[in-house]
Amino acid sequence: MAAERTSAPTAAAPALPSLGGKKHSYRERVADALRAALIAGELRPGEVYSAPTLAARFGVSATPVREAMLDLAKEGLVDTVPNKGFRVTAVSEKQLDEYTHIRALVEIPTVVALAMTAEPVSLEALRPAAREIVQAAVAGDLIAYVEADTRFHLGLLALAGNAHLVEVVGDLRKRSRLYGLTALLEAGRLLASAEEHLELLDALTARDQNAVREVMTRHLGHVRGLWAAGRPAAQ
């Protein structure tokens, strides 16, 4: 296990992302930003973060951060450390493999079916989110990348009309940690992964089920590669 330590603020303080869809409360917006930072790997497993430290990093007050972290604790993403803050929970290789397997079983056939059932106007409504993912990759903004990526994929799955499916995949995404995003960005490969979202929309609007299956399979394979690429050494 990594040595317990409380992290100091980083030099660059990311702003809260601009969230689409329904209006969120301020606490929910803070929770979304913290969750995105955690999924992107900017908040590292085993490290202890205090509410004031995170508040300074995100440019907000400590109270909504503390409340948001308690919400993340209920999701199993962090553990409460009395009188210190919150420790990011670790995810094992076995768990990551299981998450990827479940996502492949659920997402690939669902999205392939959308090639025949989704209205073109509904698919095109997702294109701005796909472009945001690409823009975030170009800018190297990992938090914005994760936020837009989540919005795109859950929005796409919502077109199948199964709210419970969207909830299940959303929970899997929260529990997954894209530790390899930074490594992929530094290797110049993040943009290619981002552009797959536009490629997927093109295949869907063309009603090409084979192409949709190929892109989705490739894309989810990259996701597991991301997890593996940047994981800390086994403790």
PDB file of C-alpha atoms in Angstrom:
ATOM      1  CA  MET A   1       0.000   0.000   0.000  1.00  0.00           C
ATOM      2  CA  ALA A   2       1.236   3.454  -0.817  1.00  0.00           C
ATOM      3  CA  ALA A   3       2.387   5.547   2.123  1.00  0.00           C
ATOM      4  CA  GLU A   4      -0.392   7.711   3.481  1.00  0.00           C
ATOM      5  CA  ARG A   5       0.177  11.345   2.746  1.00  0.00           C
ATOM      6  CA  THR A   6      -1.851  14.466   2.278  1.00  0.00           C
ATOM      7  CA  SER A   7      -1.393  16.004  -1.148  1.00  0.00           C
ATOM      8  CA  ALA A   8      -0.479  19.624  -1.657  1.00  0.00           C
ATOM      9  CA  PRO A   9      -2.319  21.698  -4.259  1.00  0.00           C
ATOM     10  CA  THR A  10      -1.036  21.460  -7.798  1.00  0.00           C
ATOM     11  CA  ALA A  11       0.215  24.479  -9.678  1.00  0.00           C
ATOM     12  CA  ALA A  12      -2.587  24.421 -12.237  1.00  0.00           C
ATOM     13  CA  ALA A  13      -6.030  24.623 -10.671  1.00  0.00           C
ATOM     14  CA  PRO A  14      -8.637  23.136 -13.021  1.00  0.00           C
ATOM     15  CA  ALA A  15     -11.985  24.889 -13.137  1.00  0.00           C
ATOM     16  CA  LEU A  16     -15.301  23.159 -12.652  1.00  0.00           C
ATOM     17  CA  PRO A  17     -16.419  21.715 -15.979  1.00  0.00           C
ATOM     18  CA  SER A  18     -19.420  23.138 -17.794  1.00  0.00           C
ATOM     19  CA  LEU A  19     -22.015  20.419 -17.454  1.00  0.00           C
ATOM     20  CA  GLY A  20     -24.659  19.699 -20.036  1.00  0.00           C
ATOM     21  CA  GLY A  21     -28.152  18.327 -19.547  1.00  0.00           C
ATOM     22  CA  LYS A  22     -30.243  19.081 -16.503  1.00  0.00           C
ATOM     23  CA  LYS A  23     -29.192  21.822 -14.160  1.00  0.00           C
ATOM     24  CA  HIS A  24     -27.114  20.561 -11.246  1.00  0.00           C
ATOM     25  CA  SER A  25     -26.873  21.937  -7.765  1.00  0.00           C
ATOM     26  CA  TYR A  26     -23.552  23.476  -6.843  1.00  0.00           C
ATOM     27  CA  ARG A  27     -22.763  20.453  -4.684  1.00  0.00           C
ATOM     28  CA  GLU A  28     -23.496  18.132  -7.618  1.00  0.00           C
ATOM     29  CA  ARG A  29     -21.278  20.198  -9.910  1.00  0.00           C
ATOM     30  CA  VAL A  30     -18.426  19.955  -7.404  1.00  0.00           C
ATOM     31  CA  ALA A  31     -19.002  16.191  -7.095  1.00  0.00           C
ATOM     32  CA  ASP A  32     -18.949  15.835 -10.891  1.00  0.00           C
ATOM     33  CA  ALA A  33     -15.677  17.766 -11.120  1.00  0.00           C
ATOM     34  CA  LEU A  34     -14.059  15.710  -8.348  1.00  0.00           C
ATOM     35  CA  ARG A  35     -15.325  12.471  -9.882  1.00  0.00           C
ATOM     36  CA  ALA A  36     -13.925  13.434 -13.277  1.00  0.00           C
ATOM     37  CA  ALA A  37     -10.560  14.299 -11.710  1.00  0.00           C
ATOM     38  CA  LEU A  38     -10.567  10.959  -9.923  1.00  0.00           C
ATOM     39  CA  ILE A  39     -11.501   8.976 -13.039  1.00  0.00           C
ATOM     40  CA  ALA A  40      -8.883  10.831 -15.069  1.00  0.00           C
ATOM     41  CA  GLY A  41      -6.279   9.795 -12.527  1.00  0.00           C
ATOM     42  CA  GLU A  42      -5.521  13.326 -11.314  1.00  0.00           C
ATOM     43  CA  LEU A  43      -6.521  12.189  -7.834  1.00  0.00           C
ATOM     44  CA  ARG A  44      -4.363   9.158  -7.142  1.00  0.00           C
ATOM     45  CA  PRO A  45      -5.218   5.953  -5.237  1.00  0.00           C
ATOM     46  CA  GLY A  46      -3.785   5.703  -1.750  1.00  0.00           C
ATOM     47  CA  GLU A  47      -3.323   9.452  -1.378  1.00  0.00           C
ATOM     48  CA  VAL A  48      -5.218  11.423   1.246  1.00  0.00           C
ATOM     49  CA  TYR A  49      -6.792  14.700   0.165  1.00  0.00           C
ATOM     50  CA  SER A  50      -8.200  17.244   2.583  1.00  0.00           C
ATOM     51  CA  ALA A  51     -11.312  19.246   1.729  1.00  0.00           C
ATOM     52  CA  PRO A  52      -9.435  22.595   2.012  1.00  0.00           C
ATOM     53  CA  THR A  53      -6.700  21.341  -0.345  1.00  0.00           C
ATOM     54  CA  LEU A  54      -9.222  20.228  -2.939  1.00  0.00           C
ATOM     55  CA  ALA A  55     -11.223  23.428  -2.488  1.00  0.00           C
ATOM     56  CA  ALA A  56      -8.112  25.507  -3.222  1.00  0.00           C
ATOM     57  CA  ARG A  57      -7.325  23.354  -6.243  1.00  0.00           C
ATOM     58  CA  PHE A  58     -10.792  23.774  -7.756  1.00  0.00           C
ATOM     59  CA  GLY A  59     -11.306  27.365  -6.682  1.00  0.00           C
ATOM     60  CA  VAL A  60     -14.359  26.687  -4.510  1.00  0.00           C
ATOM     61  CA  SER A  61     -15.150  26.707  -0.788  1.00  0.00           C
ATOM     62  CA  ALA A  62     -14.394  23.725   1.439  1.00  0.00           C
ATOM     63  CA  THR A  63     -17.970  22.965   2.509  1.00  0.00           C
ATOM     64  CA  PRO A  64     -19.357  21.762  -0.872  1.00  0.00           C
ATOM     65  CA  VAL A  65     -16.126  19.838  -1.444  1.00  0.00           C
ATOM     66  CA  ARG A  66     -16.528  18.039   1.878  1.00  0.00           C
ATOM     67  CA  GLU A  67     -20.169  17.256   1.089  1.00  0.00           C
ATOM     68  CA  ALA A  68     -19.284  16.086  -2.422  1.00  0.00           C
ATOM     69  CA  MET A  69     -16.527  13.814  -1.134  1.00  0.00           C
ATOM     70  CA  LEU A  70     -19.018  12.229   1.269  1.00  0.00           C
ATOM     71  CA  ASP A  71     -21.179  11.475  -1.778  1.00  0.00           C
ATOM     72  CA  LEU A  72     -18.171   9.863  -3.494  1.00  0.00           C
ATOM     73  CA  ALA A  73     -17.528   7.837  -0.331  1.00  0.00           C
ATOM     74  CA  LYS A  74     -21.043   6.381  -0.645  1.00  0.00           C
ATOM     75  CA  GLU A  75     -20.138   5.346  -4.191  1.00  0.00           C
ATOM     76  CA  GLY A  76     -17.027   3.572  -2.936  1.00  0.00           C
ATOM     77  CA  LEU A  77     -14.667   5.905  -4.758  1.00  0.00           C
ATOM     78  CA  VAL A  78     -12.997   7.297  -1.626  1.00  0.00           C
ATOM     79  CA  ASP A  79     -12.687   6.361   2.038  1.00  0.00           C
ATOM     80  CA  THR A  80     -13.039   8.819   4.889  1.00  0.00           C
ATOM     81  CA  VAL A  81      -9.859   9.298   6.950  1.00  0.00           C
ATOM     82  CA  PRO A  82     -10.806  10.829  10.331  1.00  0.00           C
ATOM     83  CA  ASN A  83      -9.280  14.267  10.958  1.00  0.00           C
ATOM     84  CA  LYS A  84      -7.373  14.155   7.658  1.00  0.00           C
ATOM     85  CA  GLY A  85      -9.683  13.965   4.677  1.00  0.00           C
ATOM     86  CA  PHE A  86     -10.407  11.331   2.068  1.00  0.00           C
ATOM     87  CA  ARG A  87      -8.276   8.539   0.609  1.00  0.00           C
ATOM     88  CA  VAL A  88      -8.887   7.521  -3.005  1.00  0.00           C
ATOM     89  CA  THR A  89      -9.663   3.809  -3.120  1.00  0.00           C
ATOM     90  CA  ALA A  90      -7.589   1.531  -5.337  1.00  0.00           C
ATOM     91  CA  VAL A  91      -9.014  -0.695  -8.079  1.00  0.00           C
ATOM     92  CA  SER A  92      -7.487  -4.096  -8.781  1.00  0.00           C
ATOM     93  CA  GLU A  93      -6.572  -5.459 -12.208  1.00  0.00           C
ATOM     94  CA  LYS A  94      -9.240  -8.143 -11.746  1.00  0.00           C
ATOM     95  CA  GLN A  95     -11.889  -5.501 -11.089  1.00  0.00           C
ATOM     96  CA  LEU A  96     -10.842  -3.514 -14.150  1.00  0.00           C
ATOM     97  CA  ASP A  97     -11.031  -6.633 -16.327  1.00  0.00           C
ATOM     98  CA  GLU A  98     -14.487  -7.388 -14.960  1.00  0.00           C
ATOM     99  CA  TYR A  99     -15.684  -3.822 -15.588  1.00  0.00           C
ATOM    100  CA  THR A 100     -14.452  -3.965 -19.175  1.00  0.00           C
ATOM    101  CA  HIS A 101     -16.068  -7.349 -19.748  1.00  0.00           C
ATOM    102  CA  ILE A 102     -19.438  -6.144 -18.474  1.00  0.00           C
ATOM    103  CA  ARG A 103     -19.246  -2.950 -20.527  1.00  0.00           C
ATOM    104  CA  ALA A 104     -18.459  -4.945 -23.673  1.00  0.00           C
ATOM    105  CA  LEU A 105     -21.369  -7.311 -23.064  1.00  0.00           C
ATOM    106  CA  VAL A 106     -23.764  -4.402 -22.525  1.00  0.00           C
ATOM    107  CA  GLU A 107     -22.538  -1.546 -24.683  1.00  0.00           C
ATOM    108  CA  ILE A 108     -21.436  -3.203 -27.922  1.00  0.00           C
ATOM    109  CA  PRO A 109     -24.725  -4.936 -28.841  1.00  0.00           C
ATOM    110  CA  THR A 110     -26.750  -1.964 -27.594  1.00  0.00           C
ATOM    111  CA  VAL A 111     -24.855   0.526 -29.748  1.00  0.00           C
ATOM    112  CA  VAL A 112     -24.813  -1.822 -32.747  1.00  0.00           C
ATOM    113  CA  ALA A 113     -28.613  -2.036 -32.545  1.00  0.00           C
ATOM    114  CA  LEU A 114     -28.823   1.766 -32.507  1.00  0.00           C
ATOM    115  CA  ALA A 115     -27.470   1.789 -36.056  1.00  0.00           C
ATOM    116  CA  MET A 116     -30.911   0.540 -37.131  1.00  0.00           C
ATOM    117  CA  THR A 117     -33.142   2.255 -34.567  1.00  0.00           C
ATOM    118  CA  ALA A 118     -31.691   5.650 -33.599  1.00  0.00           C
ATOM    119  CA  GLU A 119     -33.044   8.730 -35.332  1.00  0.00           C
ATOM    120  CA  PRO A 120     -30.366  10.622 -37.285  1.00  0.00           C
ATOM    121  CA  VAL A 121     -31.276  13.865 -35.513  1.00  0.00           C
ATOM    122  CA  SER A 122     -30.694  12.206 -32.123  1.00  0.00           C
ATOM    123  CA  LEU A 123     -27.292  10.927 -33.221  1.00  0.00           C
ATOM    124  CA  GLU A 124     -26.301  14.329 -34.581  1.00  0.00           C
ATOM    125  CA  ALA A 125     -27.252  15.889 -31.255  1.00  0.00           C
ATOM    126  CA  LEU A 126     -24.292  13.980 -29.772  1.00  0.00           C
ATOM    127  CA  ARG A 127     -21.774  15.364 -32.257  1.00  0.00           C
ATOM    128  CA  PRO A 128     -21.000  18.517 -30.187  1.00  0.00           C
ATOM    129  CA  ALA A 129     -20.025  16.283 -27.233  1.00  0.00           C
ATOM    130  CA  ALA A 130     -17.845  14.173 -29.559  1.00  0.00           C
ATOM    131  CA  ARG A 131     -16.127  17.341 -30.762  1.00  0.00           C
ATOM    132  CA  GLU A 132     -15.625  18.469 -27.148  1.00  0.00           C
ATOM    133  CA  ILE A 133     -13.791  15.201 -26.476  1.00  0.00           C
ATOM    134  CA  VAL A 134     -11.471  15.879 -29.392  1.00  0.00           C
ATOM    135  CA  GLN A 135     -10.934  19.490 -28.300  1.00  0.00           C
ATOM    136  CA  ALA A 136     -10.137  18.359 -24.752  1.00  0.00           C
ATOM    137  CA  ALA A 137      -7.601  15.857 -26.117  1.00  0.00           C
ATOM    138  CA  VAL A 138      -5.929  18.578 -28.184  1.00  0.00           C
ATOM    139  CA  ALA A 139      -5.848  20.894 -25.160  1.00  0.00           C
ATOM    140  CA  GLY A 140      -4.611  18.145 -22.837  1.00  0.00           C
ATOM    141  CA  ASP A 141      -7.527  18.849 -20.468  1.00  0.00           C
ATOM    142  CA  LEU A 142      -8.131  15.428 -18.924  1.00  0.00           C
ATOM    143  CA  ILE A 143     -10.989  16.498 -16.669  1.00  0.00           C
ATOM    144  CA  ALA A 144     -12.885  18.039 -19.587  1.00  0.00           C
ATOM    145  CA  TYR A 145     -12.089  14.906 -21.607  1.00  0.00           C
ATOM    146  CA  VAL A 146     -13.634  12.585 -19.025  1.00  0.00           C
ATOM    147  CA  GLU A 147     -16.670  14.820 -18.500  1.00  0.00           C
ATOM    148  CA  ALA A 148     -17.442  15.054 -22.232  1.00  0.00           C
ATOM    149  CA  ASP A 149     -16.655  11.361 -22.789  1.00  0.00           C
ATOM    150  CA  THR A 150     -19.101  10.352 -20.055  1.00  0.00           C
ATOM    151  CA  ARG A 151     -21.789  12.659 -21.435  1.00  0.00           C
ATOM    152  CA  PHE A 152     -21.318  11.239 -24.943  1.00  0.00           C
ATOM    153  CA  HIS A 153     -21.413   7.548 -24.039  1.00  0.00           C
ATOM    154  CA  LEU A 154     -24.302   7.763 -21.587  1.00  0.00           C
ATOM    155  CA  GLY A 155     -26.208   9.996 -23.989  1.00  0.00           C
ATOM    156  CA  LEU A 156     -25.677   7.452 -26.748  1.00  0.00           C
ATOM    157  CA  LEU A 157     -26.854   4.558 -24.594  1.00  0.00           C
ATOM    158  CA  ALA A 158     -29.903   6.583 -23.518  1.00  0.00           C
ATOM    159  CA  LEU A 159     -31.124   6.414 -27.123  1.00  0.00           C
ATOM    160  CA  ALA A 160     -31.868   2.718 -26.508  1.00  0.00           C
ATOM    161  CA  GLY A 161     -34.593   3.785 -24.065  1.00  0.00           C
ATOM    162  CA  ASN A 162     -33.351   1.694 -21.121  1.00  0.00           C
ATOM    163  CA  ALA A 163     -32.673   3.985 -18.167  1.00  0.00           C
ATOM    164  CA  HIS A 164     -31.429   1.136 -15.972  1.00  0.00           C
ATOM    165  CA  LEU A 165     -28.805   0.183 -18.552  1.00  0.00           C
ATOM    166  CA  VAL A 166     -27.548   3.771 -18.564  1.00  0.00           C
ATOM    167  CA  GLU A 167     -27.405   3.736 -14.756  1.00  0.00           C
ATOM    168  CA  VAL A 168     -25.415   0.479 -14.691  1.00  0.00           C
ATOM    169  CA  VAL A 169     -22.860   1.673 -17.241  1.00  0.00           C
ATOM    170  CA  GLY A 170     -22.639   5.047 -15.504  1.00  0.00           C
ATOM    171  CA  ASP A 171     -21.801   3.303 -12.239  1.00  0.00           C
ATOM    172  CA  LEU A 172     -19.130   1.173 -13.946  1.00  0.00           C
ATOM    173  CA  ARG A 173     -17.564   4.296 -15.419  1.00  0.00           C
ATOM    174  CA  LYS A 174     -17.487   5.981 -12.015  1.00  0.00           C
ATOM    175  CA  ARG A 175     -15.751   2.994 -10.433  1.00  0.00           C
ATOM    176  CA  SER A 176     -13.239   2.705 -13.271  1.00  0.00           C
ATOM    177  CA  ARG A 177     -10.089   4.796 -13.188  1.00  0.00           C
ATOM    178  CA  LEU A 178      -8.415   5.897 -16.418  1.00  0.00           C
ATOM    179  CA  TYR A 179      -4.929   5.940 -14.922  1.00  0.00           C
ATOM    180  CA  GLY A 180      -3.402   5.793 -18.396  1.00  0.00           C
ATOM    181  CA  LEU A 181      -4.885   9.019 -19.753  1.00  0.00           C
ATOM    182  CA  THR A 182      -1.813  11.032 -18.821  1.00  0.00           C
ATOM    183  CA  ALA A 183       0.519   8.452 -20.373  1.00  0.00           C
ATOM    184  CA  LEU A 184      -1.603   8.319 -23.523  1.00  0.00           C
ATOM    185  CA  LEU A 185      -1.590  12.107 -23.754  1.00  0.00           C
ATOM    186  CA  GLU A 186       2.175  12.276 -23.342  1.00  0.00           C
ATOM    187  CA  ALA A 187       2.612   9.581 -25.994  1.00  0.00           C
ATOM    188  CA  GLY A 188       0.485  11.563 -28.448  1.00  0.00           C
ATOM    189  CA  ARG A 189      -2.169   8.838 -28.676  1.00  0.00           C
ATOM    190  CA  LEU A 190      -5.065  10.458 -26.840  1.00  0.00           C
ATOM    191  CA  LEU A 191      -6.292  12.346 -29.911  1.00  0.00           C
ATOM    192  CA  ALA A 192      -6.689   9.137 -31.927  1.00  0.00           C
ATOM    193  CA  SER A 193      -8.830   7.642 -29.170  1.00  0.00           C
ATOM    194  CA  ALA A 194     -10.887  10.846 -28.987  1.00  0.00           C
ATOM    195  CA  GLU A 195     -11.531  10.860 -32.724  1.00  0.00           C
ATOM    196  CA  GLU A 196     -13.093   7.402 -32.495  1.00  0.00           C
ATOM    197  CA  HIS A 197     -16.217   9.078 -31.100  1.00  0.00           C
ATOM    198  CA  LEU A 198     -16.712  10.953 -34.383  1.00  0.00           C
ATOM    199  CA  GLU A 199     -15.918   7.788 -36.337  1.00  0.00           C
ATOM    200  CA  LEU A 200     -18.585   5.955 -34.320  1.00  0.00           C
ATOM    201  CA  LEU A 201     -21.213   8.606 -35.058  1.00  0.00           C
ATOM    202  CA  ASP A 202     -20.387   8.444 -38.765  1.00  0.00           C
ATOM    203  CA  ALA A 203     -20.848   4.652 -38.747  1.00  0.00           C
ATOM    204  CA  LEU A 204     -24.134   4.964 -36.863  1.00  0.00           C
ATOM    205  CA  THR A 205     -25.580   7.566 -39.197  1.00  0.00           C
ATOM    206  CA  ALA A 206     -24.510   5.412 -42.167  1.00  0.00           C
ATOM    207  CA  ARG A 207     -26.461   2.486 -40.634  1.00  0.00           C
ATOM    208  CA  ASP A 208     -23.326   0.354 -40.923  1.00  0.00           C
ATOM    209  CA  GLN A 209     -23.648  -2.186 -38.104  1.00  0.00           C
ATOM    210  CA  ASN A 210     -20.369  -3.941 -38.920  1.00  0.00           C
ATOM    211  CA  ALA A 211     -18.469  -0.661 -38.755  1.00  0.00           C
ATOM    212  CA  VAL A 212     -20.207   0.266 -35.484  1.00  0.00           C
ATOM    213  CA  ARG A 213     -19.232  -3.074 -33.944  1.00  0.00           C
ATOM    214  CA  GLU A 214     -15.619  -2.680 -35.079  1.00  0.00           C
ATOM    215  CA  VAL A 215     -15.290   0.860 -33.693  1.00  0.00           C
ATOM    216  CA  MET A 216     -16.964   0.004 -30.395  1.00  0.00           C
ATOM    217  CA  THR A 217     -14.813  -3.108 -29.915  1.00  0.00           C
ATOM    218  CA  ARG A 218     -11.657  -1.159 -30.721  1.00  0.00           C
ATOM    219  CA  HIS A 219     -12.660   1.745 -28.496  1.00  0.00           C
ATOM    220  CA  LEU A 220     -13.444  -0.378 -25.442  1.00  0.00           C
ATOM    221  CA  GLY A 221     -10.185  -2.226 -26.015  1.00  0.00           C
ATOM    222  CA  HIS A 222      -8.407   1.104 -25.814  1.00  0.00           C
ATOM    223  CA  VAL A 223     -10.206   1.879 -22.576  1.00  0.00           C
ATOM    224  CA  ARG A 224      -8.780  -1.222 -20.895  1.00  0.00           C
ATOM    225  CA  GLY A 225      -5.410  -0.368 -22.405  1.00  0.00           C
ATOM    226  CA  LEU A 226      -5.674   3.063 -20.814  1.00  0.00           C
ATOM    227  CA  TRP A 227      -6.337   1.531 -17.446  1.00  0.00           C
ATOM    228  CA  ALA A 228      -3.385  -0.818 -17.764  1.00  0.00           C
ATOM    229  CA  ALA A 229      -0.970   1.687 -19.291  1.00  0.00           C
ATOM    230  CA  GLY A 230      -0.823   4.106 -16.440  1.00  0.00           C
ATOM    231  CA  ARG A 231      -1.525   2.001 -13.362  1.00  0.00           C
ATOM    232  CA  PRO A 232       0.837   2.482 -10.438  1.00  0.00           C
ATOM    233  CA  ALA A 233       3.175  -0.400  -9.719  1.00  0.00           C
ATOM    234  CA  ALA A 234       1.608  -3.169  -7.633  1.00  0.00           C
ATOM    235  CA  GLN A 235       1.967  -2.553  -3.945  1.00  0.00           C
TER     236      GLN A 235
END
